Amino acid sequence: QSALTQPASVSGSPGQSITISCTGTSSDVGGYNYVSWYQLHPGKAPKLMIYDVSNRPSGVSNRFSGSKSGNTASLTISGLQAEDEADYYCSSYTSSSTPYVFGAGTKVTVL
Amino acid sequence: EVQLVESGGGLVQPGGSLRLSCAASTFTLSSYKMHWVRQAPGRALEWVSYMSYSASTIYYADSVKGRFTISRDDAKNSLYLQMNSLRAEDTAIYYCAREAILYNFDYWGRGTLATVSS
């Protein structure tokens, strides 16, 4: 069982905004600003979309943004496009025995 | 463009072994922290193993500790994962990933599929 809780699925129409939540504890999401988000398309290399809660790597569209409040981090995709349809995973540093933990993953569907 | 290419996956019987490789291009592996992450069919990503720049610090997930070994060949600019005593639950796509930003995986390979089945 994954340590970080994400909704199984989120959907939206083209042009809309959607938000994916990632809930942990004070030992991971809430305790550190080391939350990242990854986009997975089948057969392709996972792609880093957001790092350190809210920073976008070079080349990632500014339609993607991240935030955190307490033990919950969020990824918002604005102006939803067909190419955004993918699985999204959050990850956080954790003070537990294994220092890296992922969320359960969220399937984004563009209607 | 940073490239990571995994290889070595395949079908193996329970109790068997596989050695996965990850070849890096356009950057020097030994200058970065490197990881193996896996995704079982229909399951979430799971962090598996980590090696520091100097290779002096290594971590494993509890689920693979004692069975998997991470290593690196600097001359070949490649990362490896030796997987022994394989179980059905080790069936997954195995990705190597680079950690250039602290506690974030900035580049990943496309993965290699390891299937453990009789």
Short mmCIF file of C-alpha atoms in Angstrom, two decimals:
data_model
loop_
_atom_site.label_atom_id
_atom_site.label_comp_id
_atom_site.label_asym_id
_atom_site.label_seq_id
_atom_site.Cartn_x
_atom_site.Cartn_y
_atom_site.Cartn_z
CA GLN A 1 0.00 0.00 0.00
CA SER A 2 1.33 3.43 -1.06
CA ALA A 3 2.05 5.86 1.76
CA LEU A 4 0.68 8.95 -0.01
CA THR A 5 -3.03 9.14 -0.82
CA GLN A 6 -4.17 10.30 -4.25
CA PRO A 7 -7.59 10.08 -5.92
CA ALA A 8 -7.75 7.16 -8.35
CA SER A 9 -9.05 9.31 -11.15
CA VAL A 10 -9.78 12.89 -12.11
CA SER A 11 -11.38 14.05 -15.32
CA GLY A 12 -12.11 17.31 -17.08
CA SER A 13 -13.04 18.77 -20.42
CA PRO A 14 -10.53 20.49 -22.69
CA GLY A 15 -9.78 23.98 -21.43
CA GLN A 16 -10.90 23.27 -17.89
CA SER A 17 -8.71 23.15 -14.79
CA ILE A 18 -8.31 20.09 -12.59
CA THR A 19 -6.52 19.53 -9.30
CA ILE A 20 -4.97 16.32 -8.01
CA SER A 21 -4.37 15.99 -4.28
CA CYS A 22 -1.61 14.09 -2.53
CA THR A 23 -2.10 13.55 1.20
CA GLY A 24 0.60 12.35 3.54
CA THR A 25 1.69 13.04 7.08
CA SER A 26 3.99 15.35 8.99
CA SER A 27 6.75 12.78 8.37
CA ASP A 28 6.66 13.36 4.64
CA VAL A 29 4.51 15.88 2.73
CA GLY A 30 3.80 18.08 5.72
CA GLY A 31 7.31 18.08 7.10
CA TYR A 32 9.41 18.85 4.05
CA ASN A 33 9.21 20.89 0.86
CA TYR A 34 10.43 17.95 -1.22
CA VAL A 35 7.21 17.06 -3.03
CA SER A 36 7.43 16.27 -6.72
CA TRP A 37 4.98 15.24 -9.42
CA TYR A 38 5.55 12.87 -12.34
CA GLN A 39 3.61 12.28 -15.54
CA LEU A 40 3.50 8.74 -16.94
CA HIS A 41 2.43 7.91 -20.46
CA PRO A 42 2.44 4.19 -21.37
CA GLY A 43 5.69 3.15 -22.99
CA LYS A 44 7.41 6.46 -22.33
CA ALA A 45 9.86 7.60 -19.71
CA PRO A 46 8.21 9.19 -16.67
CA LYS A 47 8.56 12.97 -16.71
CA LEU A 48 9.19 15.32 -13.82
CA MET A 49 6.50 18.02 -13.88
CA ILE A 50 6.93 19.77 -10.53
CA TYR A 51 9.71 19.64 -7.94
CA ASP A 52 10.09 21.07 -4.44
CA VAL A 53 6.30 21.54 -4.17
CA SER A 54 5.87 24.29 -6.74
CA ASN A 55 8.86 24.58 -9.08
CA ARG A 56 8.61 23.74 -12.77
CA PRO A 57 11.58 22.24 -14.59
CA SER A 58 12.66 23.92 -17.78
CA GLY A 59 10.42 22.87 -20.67
CA VAL A 60 7.35 22.02 -18.61
CA SER A 61 4.27 24.01 -19.56
CA ASN A 62 3.20 26.76 -17.18
CA ARG A 63 -0.25 25.17 -17.26
CA PHE A 64 1.11 22.87 -14.55
CA SER A 65 1.42 24.25 -11.04
CA GLY A 66 1.96 22.85 -7.58
CA SER A 67 1.15 23.87 -4.04
CA LYS A 68 1.00 22.52 -0.50
CA SER A 69 -1.11 23.11 2.57
CA GLY A 70 -0.35 21.15 5.70
CA ASN A 71 -0.03 17.47 4.89
CA THR A 72 -1.63 17.79 1.44
CA ALA A 73 0.11 18.76 -1.78
CA SER A 74 -1.74 19.53 -4.99
CA LEU A 75 -1.04 19.54 -8.71
CA THR A 76 -3.23 21.80 -10.84
CA ILE A 77 -3.46 21.49 -14.58
CA SER A 78 -5.07 24.50 -16.20
CA GLY A 79 -6.29 24.76 -19.78
CA LEU A 80 -6.56 20.97 -19.94
CA GLN A 81 -5.39 19.46 -23.24
CA ALA A 82 -5.74 16.01 -24.76
CA GLU A 83 -2.00 15.41 -24.35
CA ASP A 84 -2.38 15.82 -20.58
CA GLU A 85 -4.24 12.50 -20.39
CA ALA A 86 -1.85 10.32 -18.39
CA ASP A 87 -1.15 8.91 -14.95
CA TYR A 88 0.26 11.33 -12.39
CA TYR A 89 2.20 10.38 -9.28
CA CYS A 90 3.31 12.50 -6.37
CA SER A 91 6.44 11.73 -4.41
CA SER A 92 7.92 13.04 -1.21
CA TYR A 93 10.99 12.70 0.94
CA THR A 94 10.09 10.88 4.12
CA SER A 95 11.82 10.52 7.46
CA SER A 96 10.78 6.87 7.63
CA SER A 97 13.20 3.97 7.02
CA THR A 98 12.99 4.37 3.23
CA PRO A 99 13.57 8.01 2.32
CA TYR A 100 11.48 8.13 -0.86
CA VAL A 101 7.75 7.46 -1.09
CA PHE A 102 5.28 7.68 -3.96
CA GLY A 103 1.56 8.24 -4.08
CA ALA A 104 -0.93 5.69 -5.38
CA GLY A 105 -1.25 7.49 -8.70
CA THR A 106 -4.10 9.38 -10.39
CA LYS A 107 -5.42 8.72 -13.86
CA VAL A 108 -6.30 11.97 -15.61
CA THR A 109 -8.91 11.67 -18.34
CA VAL A 110 -9.66 14.43 -20.81
CA LEU A 111 -13.32 14.11 -21.74
CA GLU B 1 19.62 15.54 -24.08
CA VAL B 2 19.98 13.31 -21.03
CA GLN B 3 19.33 9.67 -21.86
CA LEU B 4 18.91 6.64 -19.63
CA VAL B 5 18.36 3.28 -21.31
CA GLU B 6 17.46 0.21 -19.28
CA SER B 7 17.97 -3.37 -20.44
CA GLY B 8 18.21 -6.88 -19.06
CA GLY B 9 14.58 -7.60 -18.29
CA GLY B 10 12.89 -10.82 -19.29
CA LEU B 11 11.07 -13.90 -18.05
CA VAL B 12 12.57 -15.78 -15.11
CA GLN B 13 11.26 -18.49 -12.82
CA PRO B 14 10.61 -17.87 -9.13
CA GLY B 15 13.85 -18.16 -7.21
CA GLY B 16 15.86 -17.12 -10.26
CA SER B 17 18.05 -14.09 -10.95
CA LEU B 18 18.19 -11.18 -13.37
CA ARG B 19 20.69 -8.38 -13.82
CA LEU B 20 19.28 -5.10 -15.04
CA SER B 21 21.45 -2.45 -16.66
CA CYS B 22 20.97 1.30 -17.13
CA ALA B 23 23.25 3.04 -19.62
CA ALA B 24 23.61 6.80 -19.33
CA SER B 25 24.32 9.21 -22.17
CA THR B 26 25.42 12.85 -22.19
CA PHE B 27 26.19 12.92 -18.48
CA THR B 28 28.49 11.14 -16.05
CA LEU B 29 26.61 8.73 -13.78
CA SER B 30 29.16 9.03 -10.98
CA SER B 31 28.37 12.73 -10.64
CA TYR B 32 24.78 12.06 -9.61
CA LYS B 33 22.69 10.13 -7.12
CA MET B 34 20.94 7.32 -8.98
CA HIS B 35 17.89 5.20 -8.24
CA TRP B 36 15.88 2.20 -9.35
CA VAL B 37 12.09 2.55 -9.22
CA ARG B 38 9.59 -0.10 -10.28
CA GLN B 39 5.94 -0.35 -11.25
CA ALA B 40 4.13 -3.66 -10.98
CA PRO B 41 1.24 -4.24 -13.42
CA GLY B 42 -1.71 -2.08 -12.38
CA ARG B 43 0.14 -0.86 -9.32
CA ALA B 44 1.78 2.37 -8.19
CA LEU B 45 5.39 3.37 -8.54
CA GLU B 46 7.61 1.89 -5.84
CA TRP B 47 11.08 3.17 -4.98
CA VAL B 48 13.55 0.23 -4.93
CA SER B 49 17.14 1.34 -4.42
CA TYR B 50 19.54 4.32 -4.26
CA MET B 51 23.25 4.88 -4.76
CA SER B 52 25.10 8.07 -3.83
CA TYR B 53 27.67 9.88 -6.02
CA SER B 54 30.56 8.12 -4.38
CA ALA B 55 28.72 4.78 -4.20
CA SER B 56 29.48 4.81 -0.49
CA THR B 57 25.83 5.20 0.53
CA ILE B 58 23.28 2.67 -0.66
CA TYR B 59 19.66 2.18 0.39
CA TYR B 60 17.10 -0.50 -0.42
CA ALA B 61 13.36 -0.80 0.06
CA ASP B 62 12.46 -3.31 2.75
CA SER B 63 10.72 -5.42 0.11
CA VAL B 64 14.00 -6.14 -1.73
CA LYS B 65 16.61 -5.83 1.03
CA GLY B 66 18.93 -8.84 1.09
CA ARG B 67 17.90 -9.95 -2.41
CA PHE B 68 18.76 -7.00 -4.68
CA THR B 69 22.12 -5.29 -5.11
CA ILE B 70 22.72 -1.94 -6.79
CA SER B 71 26.10 -1.27 -8.38
CA ARG B 72 27.81 0.96 -10.93
CA ASP B 73 30.54 0.64 -13.58
CA ASP B 74 32.04 4.08 -14.12
CA ALA B 75 34.05 2.97 -17.15
CA LYS B 76 30.82 1.93 -18.86
CA ASN B 77 28.82 4.81 -17.37
CA SER B 78 26.21 2.28 -16.34
CA LEU B 79 24.11 1.44 -13.31
CA TYR B 80 23.05 -2.10 -12.45
CA LEU B 81 20.51 -3.93 -10.32
CA GLN B 82 21.29 -7.55 -9.51
CA MET B 83 18.05 -9.25 -8.52
CA ASN B 84 18.26 -12.64 -6.80
CA SER B 85 15.70 -14.94 -5.19
CA LEU B 86 13.03 -13.41 -7.38
CA ARG B 87 9.38 -13.69 -6.46
CA ALA B 88 6.18 -13.26 -8.46
CA GLU B 89 5.63 -9.93 -6.72
CA ASP B 90 8.88 -8.62 -8.20
CA THR B 91 7.24 -8.64 -11.63
CA ALA B 92 7.35 -5.02 -12.77
CA ILE B 93 8.74 -2.45 -15.13
CA TYR B 94 12.04 -1.32 -13.64
CA TYR B 95 13.12 2.27 -14.25
CA CYS B 96 16.42 3.92 -13.48
CA ALA B 97 16.18 7.56 -12.49
CA ARG B 98 18.59 10.39 -11.81
CA GLU B 99 18.42 12.63 -8.77
CA ALA B 100 19.96 15.97 -9.77
CA ILE B 101 17.59 17.99 -7.61
CA LEU B 102 17.58 16.91 -3.98
CA TYR B 103 14.92 14.26 -3.37
CA ASN B 104 13.50 14.67 -6.89
CA PHE B 105 13.95 12.38 -9.90
CA ASP B 106 14.71 14.67 -12.82
CA TYR B 107 15.30 12.13 -15.60
CA TRP B 108 14.06 8.59 -16.06
CA GLY B 109 14.55 5.85 -18.61
CA ARG B 110 11.71 4.08 -20.41
CA GLY B 111 12.10 1.02 -18.22
CA THR B 112 12.66 -2.71 -18.71
CA LEU B 113 10.09 -5.38 -17.87
CA ALA B 114 11.03 -8.19 -15.52
CA THR B 115 8.51 -11.03 -15.30
CA VAL B 116 8.79 -13.68 -12.60
CA SER B 117 6.62 -16.66 -13.44
CA SER B 118 6.77 -20.42 -13.73
#
